[in-house]
Structure formats: C-alpha cells, structure tokens
Amino acid sequence: MKLRGSFISVVVACLAVFASSPRAQDLGSHFRKIKEGIYVQSAREVNSTSSIILTEEGVVIIDTGQTPMDSREVMEAVKKLTPLPVRLVINTEVHPDHTTGNFVFSPPALVVNHEGAFEAMRKAYDPERANTLATQSAGMRDAVQGYRLVAPHIEYRDKTTLRVGERTFELLHLKNVHSEADTAVWLPKERVLFSASVAIPNSINNIRPFVAIPDMLAAIKMMKSLNPEVVVPGHGSFGTTTIFDDSERYYGLLLERVGAMVREGRSLDQIKQELRMPEYKDWSYQERMPSNIEAAYRAVNRR
Ligand SMILES: [Zn+2]
C-alpha cells in the first residue's frame, strides 16, 4: 500500500510538472520553443514573429502577431503556459504587422518601444483597418472584436534595461533601419536576441526613404558583437548570426554593384533597369528591389 501510495504521488507530481510546462507542439503548429520558457509564434515563414517569454512575475510578449488572429493564438498559448498575466509588450517596430494585436494584451500589459513610436503609430492609424481585416474571414471578424490603437505607454531613448522576474531585457535602439522606431531585445543571460526587421532571412526588405543602408549595416554589426546564441528576426525562422552574415553579404554586393554603375555614369533609372542580383533570385519579395537600389544609390552618393 505504501509503495502504491508513493507511486501514485510520483505520477501525480509528474502530471503536475507536465501540465505546468506544455511542449511547444501542444501549443499548436505555429509555435516553436527557443529555450526554457521562451516560445515564438509565426503562421507562415514570411509573417512577423510574436514571442512569449515566461518569468516568475508574469509574461513578456515581443511583437503581437501578423494579424489579430495570431494575437489571439498567442494569448491562448500564454493561458496554457502560465496562470500569470502578460505584464509587458515590447514592439520591435511600429508597423501594423507587429503592433495591431497590442490591444489583445493591453490592458493589463504596458507597451514599450523607442521614442517616436507613439507619434508614428498615431499618425499612421487607420480606423478602418479592423473593418478591412474583418472581411477576410469569419475567424478574423471574431479576432478583431475590441480592436483599438494601443501605442506605446513607455518610450525610451537609445537603450534601456528592464527587469521582469528573474529575467533581464536590454532594449537597444536600431536607428534608421526599418521603421520610425525599431528596437532589438537582448536577453544577456539566455543569449537570445530579438533582432527586429533589419535582417530578414532569405528575403528582400522594404527599404523606406528615411532608411540608410550604412545605418542598417552598423546595427547588424552591433547586434553581431553581442555574440548571441539564438537570433529571432522580426519575420521568418529563428536561427543564428548567419542571418546577419547573409544580409551583410547582400548589402555589400548591392553597394558594390550600384557604386560601379554610378562610376560608369549610369542614372538611377538606368541602374534600376540594368542591375541584377542573381545570387538572391530565390529570396522572397523581389518586387522590393527598386527600393533597395534607391537606398544603395543614396548611400553611394553620400560617400
Ligand atoms: Zn515593418
């Protein structure tokens, strides 16, 4: 009897442990486990990533999903992982595919991003966005219920350190790399880096007119110098610093080719017509190439 009793208590204890830490596959096919208590969600390779970080004092979310359906999926996963509330949302940029879902977590969560994010999000706010999304599917119509703009409550300048429970989050501003306010999030103890949208695996990035390739390269260099073990980009699969190496090589080659054509006296329009990057023909979003050539042209002429 004694043996049986202790056997049952061991089984109960095992079940309790199992119930308190579900495996990533129990959260659904869109989730991957990065490290103990750190998960990332993305429904498709090109979509934005949304990450869940568990702490003893509650949950930190980094970006809130490609669409509100993703945001709801992340919230459901949080409920399976812990009874604790979401304390903090960190936005790595201002665009809707990273921030629309803020409303799902806040309140009670506070939202954080670099200075300029609040103003940029207020300016770009489209009150019709929820209605447009709702027409996509019945699931989306349900997911956008209660949608409203939630811009950052807290803005920092340059860098800041946040401590939640046993974890440390270093927020690092990435200047002129993608949106009006971009933040990398570095967990020094775990050696995990959330690298925002400066370098996207196997993808041509959309480079806006205020973005500068030299600033992108400086941000990439800074992030590589942290020597992260895991890199979680704003879009695409997580990996290692090879994500940065690939982007450095791509921009190096782009600057070299655009520079050579400028020296030959080609105009921007001619370069757009003639330049080829066959090494990267398999990368997604080839239609973004003109914005890349314009950015390289700006960089070359600034030298
Ligand atoms: Zn973006």
PDB file of C-alpha atoms and ligand atoms in Angstrom:
ATOM      1  CA  MET A   1       0.000   0.000   0.000  1.00  0.00           C
ATOM      2  CA  LYS A   2       2.809   2.311   0.989  1.00  0.00           C
ATOM      3  CA  LEU A   3       4.627   1.666  -2.270  1.00  0.00           C
ATOM      4  CA  ARG A   4       1.474   2.160  -4.265  1.00  0.00           C
ATOM      5  CA  GLY A   5       0.732   5.417  -2.484  1.00  0.00           C
ATOM      6  CA  SER A   6       4.156   6.836  -3.246  1.00  0.00           C
ATOM      7  CA  PHE A   7       3.892   5.594  -6.839  1.00  0.00           C
ATOM      8  CA  ILE A   8       0.619   7.479  -7.221  1.00  0.00           C
ATOM      9  CA  SER A   9       2.105  10.629  -5.706  1.00  0.00           C
ATOM     10  CA  VAL A  10       5.061  10.387  -8.121  1.00  0.00           C
ATOM     11  CA  VAL A  11       2.623  10.033 -11.040  1.00  0.00           C
ATOM     12  CA  VAL A  12       0.606  12.997  -9.760  1.00  0.00           C
ATOM     13  CA  ALA A  13       3.780  15.053  -9.366  1.00  0.00           C
ATOM     14  CA  CYS A  14       4.872  14.160 -12.918  1.00  0.00           C
ATOM     15  CA  LEU A  15       1.477  15.114 -14.285  1.00  0.00           C
ATOM     16  CA  ALA A  16       1.636  18.421 -12.432  1.00  0.00           C
ATOM     17  CA  VAL A  17       5.057  19.190 -13.916  1.00  0.00           C
ATOM     18  CA  PHE A  18       3.866  18.123 -17.344  1.00  0.00           C
ATOM     19  CA  ALA A  19       0.724  20.269 -17.047  1.00  0.00           C
ATOM     20  CA  SER A  20       2.745  23.311 -15.982  1.00  0.00           C
ATOM     21  CA  SER A  21       5.144  23.118 -18.933  1.00  0.00           C
ATOM     22  CA  PRO A  22       3.404  22.053 -22.144  1.00  0.00           C
ATOM     23  CA  ARG A  23       5.597  21.219 -25.082  1.00  0.00           C
ATOM     24  CA  ALA A  24       5.721  23.663 -27.999  1.00  0.00           C
ATOM     25  CA  GLN A  25       3.750  21.233 -30.165  1.00  0.00           C
ATOM     26  CA  ASP A  26       0.932  21.280 -27.595  1.00  0.00           C
ATOM     27  CA  LEU A  27       0.554  24.994 -28.282  1.00  0.00           C
ATOM     28  CA  GLY A  28      -0.142  24.349 -31.976  1.00  0.00           C
ATOM     29  CA  SER A  29       1.835  24.018 -35.196  1.00  0.00           C
ATOM     30  CA  HIS A  30       2.633  27.755 -35.340  1.00  0.00           C
ATOM     31  CA  PHE A  31       4.776  27.645 -32.188  1.00  0.00           C
ATOM     32  CA  ARG A  32       8.432  26.764 -31.670  1.00  0.00           C
ATOM     33  CA  LYS A  33      10.304  26.564 -28.385  1.00  0.00           C
ATOM     34  CA  ILE A  34      13.537  28.561 -28.378  1.00  0.00           C
ATOM     35  CA  LYS A  35      14.710  27.889 -24.830  1.00  0.00           C
ATOM     36  CA  GLU A  36      13.111  27.067 -21.479  1.00  0.00           C
ATOM     37  CA  GLY A  37      10.168  29.448 -21.106  1.00  0.00           C
ATOM     38  CA  ILE A  38      10.753  31.167 -24.472  1.00  0.00           C
ATOM     39  CA  TYR A  39       8.474  30.461 -27.437  1.00  0.00           C
ATOM     40  CA  VAL A  40       7.963  32.031 -30.849  1.00  0.00           C
ATOM     41  CA  GLN A  41       4.802  32.065 -32.977  1.00  0.00           C
ATOM     42  CA  SER A  42       4.505  32.565 -36.726  1.00  0.00           C
ATOM     43  CA  ALA A  43       1.837  31.107 -39.012  1.00  0.00           C
ATOM     44  CA  ARG A  44       3.882  31.459 -42.242  1.00  0.00           C
ATOM     45  CA  GLU A  45       7.583  31.930 -42.963  1.00  0.00           C
ATOM     46  CA  VAL A  46       7.109  35.487 -44.323  1.00  0.00           C
ATOM     47  CA  ASN A  47       4.887  36.527 -41.400  1.00  0.00           C
ATOM     48  CA  SER A  48       6.036  38.521 -38.413  1.00  0.00           C
ATOM     49  CA  THR A  49       7.134  36.617 -35.314  1.00  0.00           C
ATOM     50  CA  SER A  50       5.486  37.011 -31.926  1.00  0.00           C
ATOM     51  CA  SER A  51       7.422  35.744 -28.918  1.00  0.00           C
ATOM     52  CA  ILE A  52       6.339  34.667 -25.449  1.00  0.00           C
ATOM     53  CA  ILE A  53       8.799  34.910 -22.568  1.00  0.00           C
ATOM     54  CA  LEU A  54       7.740  33.479 -19.228  1.00  0.00           C
ATOM     55  CA  THR A  55       9.090  34.896 -15.984  1.00  0.00           C
ATOM     56  CA  GLU A  56       8.312  34.351 -12.292  1.00  0.00           C
ATOM     57  CA  GLU A  57       6.466  37.663 -12.273  1.00  0.00           C
ATOM     58  CA  GLY A  58       4.452  37.303 -15.467  1.00  0.00           C
ATOM     59  CA  VAL A  59       4.782  37.236 -19.222  1.00  0.00           C
ATOM     60  CA  VAL A  60       6.628  39.454 -21.669  1.00  0.00           C
ATOM     61  CA  ILE A  61       5.446  39.473 -25.295  1.00  0.00           C
ATOM     62  CA  ILE A  62       7.714  40.697 -28.098  1.00  0.00           C
ATOM     63  CA  ASP A  63       5.540  41.874 -31.021  1.00  0.00           C
ATOM     64  CA  THR A  64       1.895  40.914 -31.069  1.00  0.00           C
ATOM     65  CA  GLY A  65       1.417  38.917 -34.290  1.00  0.00           C
ATOM     66  CA  GLN A  66       0.913  39.344 -38.016  1.00  0.00           C
ATOM     67  CA  THR A  67      -2.875  39.702 -37.569  1.00  0.00           C
ATOM     68  CA  PRO A  68      -5.292  39.768 -34.623  1.00  0.00           C
ATOM     69  CA  MET A  69      -5.936  36.036 -35.251  1.00  0.00           C
ATOM     70  CA  ASP A  70      -2.273  35.418 -34.489  1.00  0.00           C
ATOM     71  CA  SER A  71      -2.513  37.686 -31.433  1.00  0.00           C
ATOM     72  CA  ARG A  72      -5.440  35.615 -30.097  1.00  0.00           C
ATOM     73  CA  GLU A  73      -3.494  32.410 -30.767  1.00  0.00           C
ATOM     74  CA  VAL A  74      -0.544  33.784 -28.779  1.00  0.00           C
ATOM     75  CA  MET A  75      -2.876  34.776 -25.924  1.00  0.00           C
ATOM     76  CA  GLU A  76      -4.348  31.240 -25.868  1.00  0.00           C
ATOM     77  CA  ALA A  77      -0.829  29.798 -25.704  1.00  0.00           C
ATOM     78  CA  VAL A  78       0.030  32.115 -22.802  1.00  0.00           C
ATOM     79  CA  LYS A  79      -3.003  30.799 -20.892  1.00  0.00           C
ATOM     80  CA  LYS A  80      -1.831  27.202 -21.442  1.00  0.00           C
ATOM     81  CA  LEU A  81       1.689  28.057 -20.279  1.00  0.00           C
ATOM     82  CA  THR A  82       1.013  30.058 -17.131  1.00  0.00           C
ATOM     83  CA  PRO A  83      -1.727  31.497 -14.915  1.00  0.00           C
ATOM     84  CA  LEU A  84       0.328  34.709 -14.636  1.00  0.00           C
ATOM     85  CA  PRO A  85      -0.686  37.869 -16.552  1.00  0.00           C
ATOM     86  CA  VAL A  86       1.077  39.484 -19.509  1.00  0.00           C
ATOM     87  CA  ARG A  87       2.995  42.330 -17.866  1.00  0.00           C
ATOM     88  CA  LEU A  88       4.796  43.851 -20.806  1.00  0.00           C
ATOM     89  CA  VAL A  89       4.608  44.064 -24.595  1.00  0.00           C
ATOM     90  CA  ILE A  90       7.748  45.168 -26.419  1.00  0.00           C
ATOM     91  CA  ASN A  91       7.231  46.338 -30.005  1.00  0.00           C
ATOM     92  CA  THR A  92      10.302  45.938 -32.218  1.00  0.00           C
ATOM     93  CA  GLU A  93       8.877  48.376 -34.797  1.00  0.00           C
ATOM     94  CA  VAL A  94       5.768  50.497 -35.433  1.00  0.00           C
ATOM     95  CA  HIS A  95       4.142  48.695 -38.382  1.00  0.00           C
ATOM     96  CA  PRO A  96       0.711  47.046 -38.041  1.00  0.00           C
ATOM     97  CA  ASP A  97       2.005  43.501 -38.678  1.00  0.00           C
ATOM     98  CA  HIS A  98       3.858  43.787 -35.350  1.00  0.00           C
ATOM     99  CA  THR A  99       1.596  46.099 -33.356  1.00  0.00           C
ATOM    100  CA  THR A 100      -2.095  45.786 -34.324  1.00  0.00           C
ATOM    101  CA  GLY A 101      -2.509  42.995 -31.768  1.00  0.00           C
ATOM    102  CA  ASN A 102      -1.322  45.173 -28.861  1.00  0.00           C
ATOM    103  CA  PHE A 103      -4.998  45.584 -27.900  1.00  0.00           C
ATOM    104  CA  VAL A 104      -5.282  41.850 -27.159  1.00  0.00           C
ATOM    105  CA  PHE A 105      -2.690  42.109 -24.353  1.00  0.00           C
ATOM    106  CA  SER A 106      -3.174  45.662 -23.112  1.00  0.00           C
ATOM    107  CA  PRO A 107      -4.627  46.155 -20.584  1.00  0.00           C
ATOM    108  CA  PRO A 108      -3.152  44.850 -18.374  1.00  0.00           C
ATOM    109  CA  ALA A 109       0.159  44.886 -20.261  1.00  0.00           C
ATOM    110  CA  LEU A 110       2.143  48.076 -20.760  1.00  0.00           C
ATOM    111  CA  VAL A 111       3.583  48.577 -24.244  1.00  0.00           C
ATOM    112  CA  VAL A 112       7.186  49.724 -24.764  1.00  0.00           C
ATOM    113  CA  ASN A 113       9.163  50.898 -27.797  1.00  0.00           C
ATOM    114  CA  HIS A 114      11.732  53.549 -28.651  1.00  0.00           C
ATOM    115  CA  GLU A 115      10.965  57.264 -28.722  1.00  0.00           C
ATOM    116  CA  GLY A 116       8.982  58.189 -31.821  1.00  0.00           C
ATOM    117  CA  ALA A 117       6.866  55.028 -31.886  1.00  0.00           C
ATOM    118  CA  PHE A 118       3.810  56.620 -30.261  1.00  0.00           C
ATOM    119  CA  GLU A 119       3.737  59.530 -32.705  1.00  0.00           C
ATOM    120  CA  ALA A 120       4.376  57.325 -35.764  1.00  0.00           C
ATOM    121  CA  MET A 121       1.627  54.884 -34.789  1.00  0.00           C
ATOM    122  CA  ARG A 122      -0.865  57.681 -34.089  1.00  0.00           C
ATOM    123  CA  LYS A 123      -0.064  59.254 -37.462  1.00  0.00           C
ATOM    124  CA  ALA A 124      -0.440  56.002 -39.417  1.00  0.00           C
ATOM    125  CA  TYR A 125      -3.537  54.888 -37.502  1.00  0.00           C
ATOM    126  CA  ASP A 126      -6.285  53.734 -39.831  1.00  0.00           C
ATOM    127  CA  PRO A 127      -9.609  53.346 -38.002  1.00  0.00           C
ATOM    128  CA  GLU A 128     -10.890  51.339 -40.988  1.00  0.00           C
ATOM    129  CA  ARG A 129      -8.194  48.662 -40.567  1.00  0.00           C
ATOM    130  CA  ALA A 130     -10.360  46.492 -38.300  1.00  0.00           C
ATOM    131  CA  ASN A 131     -13.240  46.523 -40.799  1.00  0.00           C
ATOM    132  CA  THR A 132     -10.916  45.687 -43.693  1.00  0.00           C
ATOM    133  CA  LEU A 133      -9.410  42.790 -41.728  1.00  0.00           C
ATOM    134  CA  ALA A 134     -12.878  41.581 -40.689  1.00  0.00           C
ATOM    135  CA  THR A 135     -13.853  40.950 -44.324  1.00  0.00           C
ATOM    136  CA  GLN A 136     -11.026  38.373 -44.697  1.00  0.00           C
ATOM    137  CA  SER A 137     -12.714  35.526 -42.806  1.00  0.00           C
ATOM    138  CA  ALA A 138     -15.163  34.701 -40.028  1.00  0.00           C
ATOM    139  CA  GLY A 139     -12.192  33.924 -37.764  1.00  0.00           C
ATOM    140  CA  MET A 140     -10.685  37.327 -38.437  1.00  0.00           C
ATOM    141  CA  ARG A 141     -14.036  39.040 -37.846  1.00  0.00           C
ATOM    142  CA  ASP A 142     -14.114  37.495 -34.351  1.00  0.00           C
ATOM    143  CA  ALA A 143     -10.443  38.239 -33.695  1.00  0.00           C
ATOM    144  CA  VAL A 144     -10.731  41.995 -34.400  1.00  0.00           C
ATOM    145  CA  GLN A 145     -13.529  42.431 -31.854  1.00  0.00           C
ATOM    146  CA  GLY A 146     -12.479  45.190 -29.487  1.00  0.00           C
ATOM    147  CA  TYR A 147      -9.722  46.469 -31.782  1.00  0.00           C
ATOM    148  CA  ARG A 148      -8.321  49.867 -30.975  1.00  0.00           C
ATOM    149  CA  LEU A 149      -4.966  51.539 -31.353  1.00  0.00           C
ATOM    150  CA  VAL A 150      -2.633  50.817 -28.449  1.00  0.00           C
ATOM    151  CA  ALA A 151       0.540  52.854 -28.967  1.00  0.00           C
ATOM    152  CA  PRO A 152       3.467  52.541 -26.530  1.00  0.00           C
ATOM    153  CA  HIS A 153       2.853  53.747 -22.956  1.00  0.00           C
ATOM    154  CA  ILE A 154       6.581  53.877 -22.342  1.00  0.00           C
ATOM    155  CA  GLU A 155       9.262  55.190 -24.688  1.00  0.00           C
ATOM    156  CA  TYR A 156      12.987  55.039 -24.003  1.00  0.00           C
ATOM    157  CA  ARG A 157      15.888  56.819 -25.676  1.00  0.00           C
ATOM    158  CA  ASP A 158      18.867  54.922 -27.118  1.00  0.00           C
ATOM    159  CA  LYS A 159      18.840  51.993 -24.689  1.00  0.00           C
ATOM    160  CA  THR A 160      17.237  50.809 -21.513  1.00  0.00           C
ATOM    161  CA  THR A 161      17.219  47.776 -19.235  1.00  0.00           C
ATOM    162  CA  LEU A 162      14.021  46.199 -17.944  1.00  0.00           C
ATOM    163  CA  ARG A 163      13.874  43.511 -15.291  1.00  0.00           C
ATOM    164  CA  VAL A 164      10.848  41.277 -15.044  1.00  0.00           C
ATOM    165  CA  GLY A 165      11.086  38.452 -12.510  1.00  0.00           C
ATOM    166  CA  GLU A 166      14.383  36.634 -12.933  1.00  0.00           C
ATOM    167  CA  ARG A 167      14.970  37.892 -16.479  1.00  0.00           C
ATOM    168  CA  THR A 168      16.790  40.928 -17.840  1.00  0.00           C
ATOM    169  CA  PHE A 169      15.746  42.604 -21.097  1.00  0.00           C
ATOM    170  CA  GLU A 170      18.100  45.061 -22.744  1.00  0.00           C
ATOM    171  CA  LEU A 171      16.271  47.247 -25.258  1.00  0.00           C
ATOM    172  CA  LEU A 172      18.566  48.639 -27.941  1.00  0.00           C
ATOM    173  CA  HIS A 173      17.511  51.285 -30.429  1.00  0.00           C
ATOM    174  CA  LEU A 174      18.272  50.457 -34.057  1.00  0.00           C
ATOM    175  CA  LYS A 175      18.450  53.813 -35.817  1.00  0.00           C
ATOM    176  CA  ASN A 176      17.124  54.313 -39.381  1.00  0.00           C
ATOM    177  CA  VAL A 177      16.935  50.600 -40.129  1.00  0.00           C
ATOM    178  CA  HIS A 178      13.283  49.889 -40.946  1.00  0.00           C
ATOM    179  CA  SER A 179      10.507  51.932 -39.290  1.00  0.00           C
ATOM    180  CA  GLU A 180      10.280  55.167 -37.296  1.00  0.00           C
ATOM    181  CA  ALA A 181      11.196  53.288 -34.094  1.00  0.00           C
ATOM    182  CA  ASP A 182      12.991  49.938 -34.112  1.00  0.00           C
ATOM    183  CA  THR A 183      14.062  48.021 -31.015  1.00  0.00           C
ATOM    184  CA  ALA A 184      16.260  44.957 -30.628  1.00  0.00           C
ATOM    185  CA  VAL A 185      15.716  42.999 -27.423  1.00  0.00           C
ATOM    186  CA  TRP A 186      18.730  41.259 -25.896  1.00  0.00           C
ATOM    187  CA  LEU A 187      18.468  38.683 -23.120  1.00  0.00           C
ATOM    188  CA  PRO A 188      22.104  38.538 -21.950  1.00  0.00           C
ATOM    189  CA  LYS A 189      21.751  35.555 -19.600  1.00  0.00           C
ATOM    190  CA  GLU A 190      19.863  33.432 -22.135  1.00  0.00           C
ATOM    191  CA  ARG A 191      21.947  34.793 -25.044  1.00  0.00           C
ATOM    192  CA  VAL A 192      18.799  35.220 -27.123  1.00  0.00           C
ATOM    193  CA  LEU A 193      18.467  38.282 -29.371  1.00  0.00           C
ATOM    194  CA  PHE A 194      15.211  39.525 -30.889  1.00  0.00           C
ATOM    195  CA  SER A 195      16.616  41.433 -33.822  1.00  0.00           C
ATOM    196  CA  ALA A 196      13.596  43.358 -35.267  1.00  0.00           C
ATOM    197  CA  SER A 197      13.261  43.731 -39.044  1.00  0.00           C
ATOM    198  CA  VAL A 198      16.706  44.918 -40.155  1.00  0.00           C
ATOM    199  CA  ALA A 199      17.776  41.487 -41.454  1.00  0.00           C
ATOM    200  CA  ILE A 200      15.091  39.044 -42.595  1.00  0.00           C
ATOM    201  CA  PRO A 201      16.204  35.532 -43.588  1.00  0.00           C
ATOM    202  CA  ASN A 202      16.036  34.856 -47.340  1.00  0.00           C
ATOM    203  CA  SER A 203      14.008  37.973 -48.021  1.00  0.00           C
ATOM    204  CA  ILE A 204      14.470  41.326 -49.739  1.00  0.00           C
ATOM    205  CA  ASN A 205      13.480  44.023 -47.267  1.00  0.00           C
ATOM    206  CA  ASN A 206      11.261  47.001 -47.982  1.00  0.00           C
ATOM    207  CA  ILE A 207      13.624  49.969 -47.552  1.00  0.00           C
ATOM    208  CA  ARG A 208      11.781  53.209 -46.905  1.00  0.00           C
ATOM    209  CA  PRO A 209      13.208  56.630 -47.943  1.00  0.00           C
ATOM    210  CA  PHE A 210      14.414  57.536 -44.415  1.00  0.00           C
ATOM    211  CA  VAL A 211      16.262  54.230 -44.004  1.00  0.00           C
ATOM    212  CA  ALA A 212      20.019  54.204 -44.650  1.00  0.00           C
ATOM    213  CA  ILE A 213      21.962  51.074 -45.624  1.00  0.00           C
ATOM    214  CA  PRO A 214      25.075  52.226 -43.665  1.00  0.00           C
ATOM    215  CA  ASP A 215      22.861  52.505 -40.548  1.00  0.00           C
ATOM    216  CA  MET A 216      21.446  49.026 -41.245  1.00  0.00           C
ATOM    217  CA  LEU A 217      24.982  47.637 -41.503  1.00  0.00           C
ATOM    218  CA  ALA A 218      26.015  49.420 -38.290  1.00  0.00           C
ATOM    219  CA  ALA A 219      23.013  47.932 -36.452  1.00  0.00           C
ATOM    220  CA  ILE A 220      23.829  44.461 -37.777  1.00  0.00           C
ATOM    221  CA  LYS A 221      27.459  44.831 -36.657  1.00  0.00           C
ATOM    222  CA  MET A 222      26.377  45.971 -33.189  1.00  0.00           C
ATOM    223  CA  MET A 223      23.999  43.003 -32.844  1.00  0.00           C
ATOM    224  CA  LYS A 224      26.653  40.534 -34.024  1.00  0.00           C
ATOM    225  CA  SER A 225      29.053  41.926 -31.408  1.00  0.00           C
ATOM    226  CA  LEU A 226      26.639  40.777 -28.670  1.00  0.00           C
ATOM    227  CA  ASN A 227      27.543  37.249 -29.758  1.00  0.00           C
ATOM    228  CA  PRO A 228      24.017  35.824 -29.449  1.00  0.00           C
ATOM    229  CA  GLU A 229      23.390  32.106 -29.441  1.00  0.00           C
ATOM    230  CA  VAL A 230      19.902  32.457 -30.939  1.00  0.00           C
ATOM    231  CA  VAL A 231      18.658  35.229 -33.244  1.00  0.00           C
ATOM    232  CA  VAL A 232      14.896  35.729 -33.596  1.00  0.00           C
ATOM    233  CA  PRO A 233      14.219  38.056 -36.532  1.00  0.00           C
ATOM    234  CA  GLY A 234      11.048  40.148 -36.872  1.00  0.00           C
ATOM    235  CA  HIS A 235       9.979  37.877 -39.728  1.00  0.00           C
ATOM    236  CA  GLY A 236      10.967  34.312 -40.622  1.00  0.00           C
ATOM    237  CA  SER A 237      12.567  31.399 -38.799  1.00  0.00           C
ATOM    238  CA  PHE A 238      14.859  31.943 -35.846  1.00  0.00           C
ATOM    239  CA  GLY A 239      18.473  30.914 -36.256  1.00  0.00           C
ATOM    240  CA  THR A 240      21.962  32.191 -35.561  1.00  0.00           C
ATOM    241  CA  THR A 241      24.091  35.178 -36.610  1.00  0.00           C
ATOM    242  CA  THR A 242      24.279  33.682 -40.131  1.00  0.00           C
ATOM    243  CA  ILE A 243      21.059  35.696 -40.656  1.00  0.00           C
ATOM    244  CA  PHE A 244      23.239  38.803 -40.188  1.00  0.00           C
ATOM    245  CA  ASP A 245      26.087  37.420 -42.314  1.00  0.00           C
ATOM    246  CA  ASP A 246      23.679  36.832 -45.220  1.00  0.00           C
ATOM    247  CA  SER A 247      22.340  40.399 -45.029  1.00  0.00           C
ATOM    248  CA  GLU A 248      25.830  41.892 -44.775  1.00  0.00           C
ATOM    249  CA  ARG A 249      26.899  39.997 -47.902  1.00  0.00           C
ATOM    250  CA  TYR A 250      23.756  41.039 -49.779  1.00  0.00           C
ATOM    251  CA  TYR A 251      24.114  44.755 -48.976  1.00  0.00           C
ATOM    252  CA  GLY A 252      27.874  44.632 -49.590  1.00  0.00           C
ATOM    253  CA  LEU A 253      27.297  43.260 -53.072  1.00  0.00           C
ATOM    254  CA  LEU A 254      24.425  45.676 -53.759  1.00  0.00           C
ATOM    255  CA  LEU A 255      26.541  48.706 -52.748  1.00  0.00           C
ATOM    256  CA  GLU A 256      29.465  47.416 -54.823  1.00  0.00           C
ATOM    257  CA  ARG A 257      27.368  46.960 -57.979  1.00  0.00           C
ATOM    258  CA  VAL A 258      25.427  50.213 -57.653  1.00  0.00           C
ATOM    259  CA  GLY A 259      28.718  52.039 -56.905  1.00  0.00           C
ATOM    260  CA  ALA A 260      30.354  50.624 -60.040  1.00  0.00           C
ATOM    261  CA  MET A 261      27.389  51.664 -62.198  1.00  0.00           C
ATOM    262  CA  VAL A 262      27.356  55.187 -60.717  1.00  0.00           C
ATOM    263  CA  ARG A 263      31.067  55.499 -61.552  1.00  0.00           C
ATOM    264  CA  GLU A 264      30.240  54.416 -65.119  1.00  0.00           C
ATOM    265  CA  GLY A 265      27.846  57.378 -65.277  1.00  0.00           C
ATOM    266  CA  ARG A 266      24.556  55.443 -65.147  1.00  0.00           C
ATOM    267  CA  SER A 267      21.458  57.275 -63.882  1.00  0.00           C
ATOM    268  CA  LEU A 268      19.297  55.880 -61.086  1.00  0.00           C
ATOM    269  CA  ASP A 269      16.649  54.860 -63.635  1.00  0.00           C
ATOM    270  CA  GLN A 270      19.232  53.050 -65.760  1.00  0.00           C
ATOM    271  CA  ILE A 271      20.586  51.239 -62.719  1.00  0.00           C
ATOM    272  CA  LYS A 272      17.072  50.134 -61.786  1.00  0.00           C
ATOM    273  CA  GLN A 273      16.647  48.755 -65.304  1.00  0.00           C
ATOM    274  CA  GLU A 274      20.018  47.060 -65.594  1.00  0.00           C
ATOM    275  CA  LEU A 275      21.099  45.864 -62.143  1.00  0.00           C
ATOM    276  CA  ARG A 276      20.764  42.151 -61.465  1.00  0.00           C
ATOM    277  CA  MET A 277      21.332  40.257 -58.219  1.00  0.00           C
ATOM    278  CA  PRO A 278      21.073  36.649 -59.484  1.00  0.00           C
ATOM    279  CA  GLU A 279      22.640  35.289 -56.283  1.00  0.00           C
ATOM    280  CA  TYR A 280      19.459  36.340 -54.461  1.00  0.00           C
ATOM    281  CA  LYS A 281      16.820  35.419 -57.044  1.00  0.00           C
ATOM    282  CA  ASP A 282      15.302  32.889 -54.614  1.00  0.00           C
ATOM    283  CA  TRP A 283      14.748  35.440 -51.862  1.00  0.00           C
ATOM    284  CA  SER A 284      11.132  36.485 -51.368  1.00  0.00           C
ATOM    285  CA  TYR A 285       9.750  39.948 -52.245  1.00  0.00           C
ATOM    286  CA  GLN A 286      11.763  40.594 -55.438  1.00  0.00           C
ATOM    287  CA  GLU A 287       9.373  43.493 -56.130  1.00  0.00           C
ATOM    288  CA  ARG A 288      11.110  45.386 -53.321  1.00  0.00           C
ATOM    289  CA  MET A 289      14.358  45.542 -55.314  1.00  0.00           C
ATOM    290  CA  PRO A 290      13.766  49.121 -56.625  1.00  0.00           C
ATOM    291  CA  SER A 291      13.579  50.438 -53.020  1.00  0.00           C
ATOM    292  CA  ASN A 292      16.873  48.619 -52.310  1.00  0.00           C
ATOM    293  CA  ILE A 293      18.569  50.123 -55.365  1.00  0.00           C
ATOM    294  CA  GLU A 294      17.377  53.610 -54.398  1.00  0.00           C
ATOM    295  CA  ALA A 295      18.794  53.133 -50.886  1.00  0.00           C
ATOM    296  CA  ALA A 296      22.121  51.891 -52.263  1.00  0.00           C
ATOM    297  CA  TYR A 297      22.194  54.867 -54.679  1.00  0.00           C
ATOM    298  CA  ARG A 298      21.655  57.271 -51.746  1.00  0.00           C
ATOM    299  CA  ALA A 299      24.443  55.566 -49.783  1.00  0.00           C
ATOM    300  CA  VAL A 300      26.902  55.592 -52.684  1.00  0.00           C
ATOM    301  CA  ASN A 301      26.310  59.271 -53.424  1.00  0.00           C
ATOM    302  CA  ARG A 302      26.739  60.178 -49.742  1.00  0.00           C
ATOM    303  CA  ARG A 303      30.245  58.730 -49.597  1.00  0.00           C
TER     304      ARG A 303
HETATM  305 ZN    ZN B   1       7.754  46.520 -40.792  1.00  0.00          ZN
END
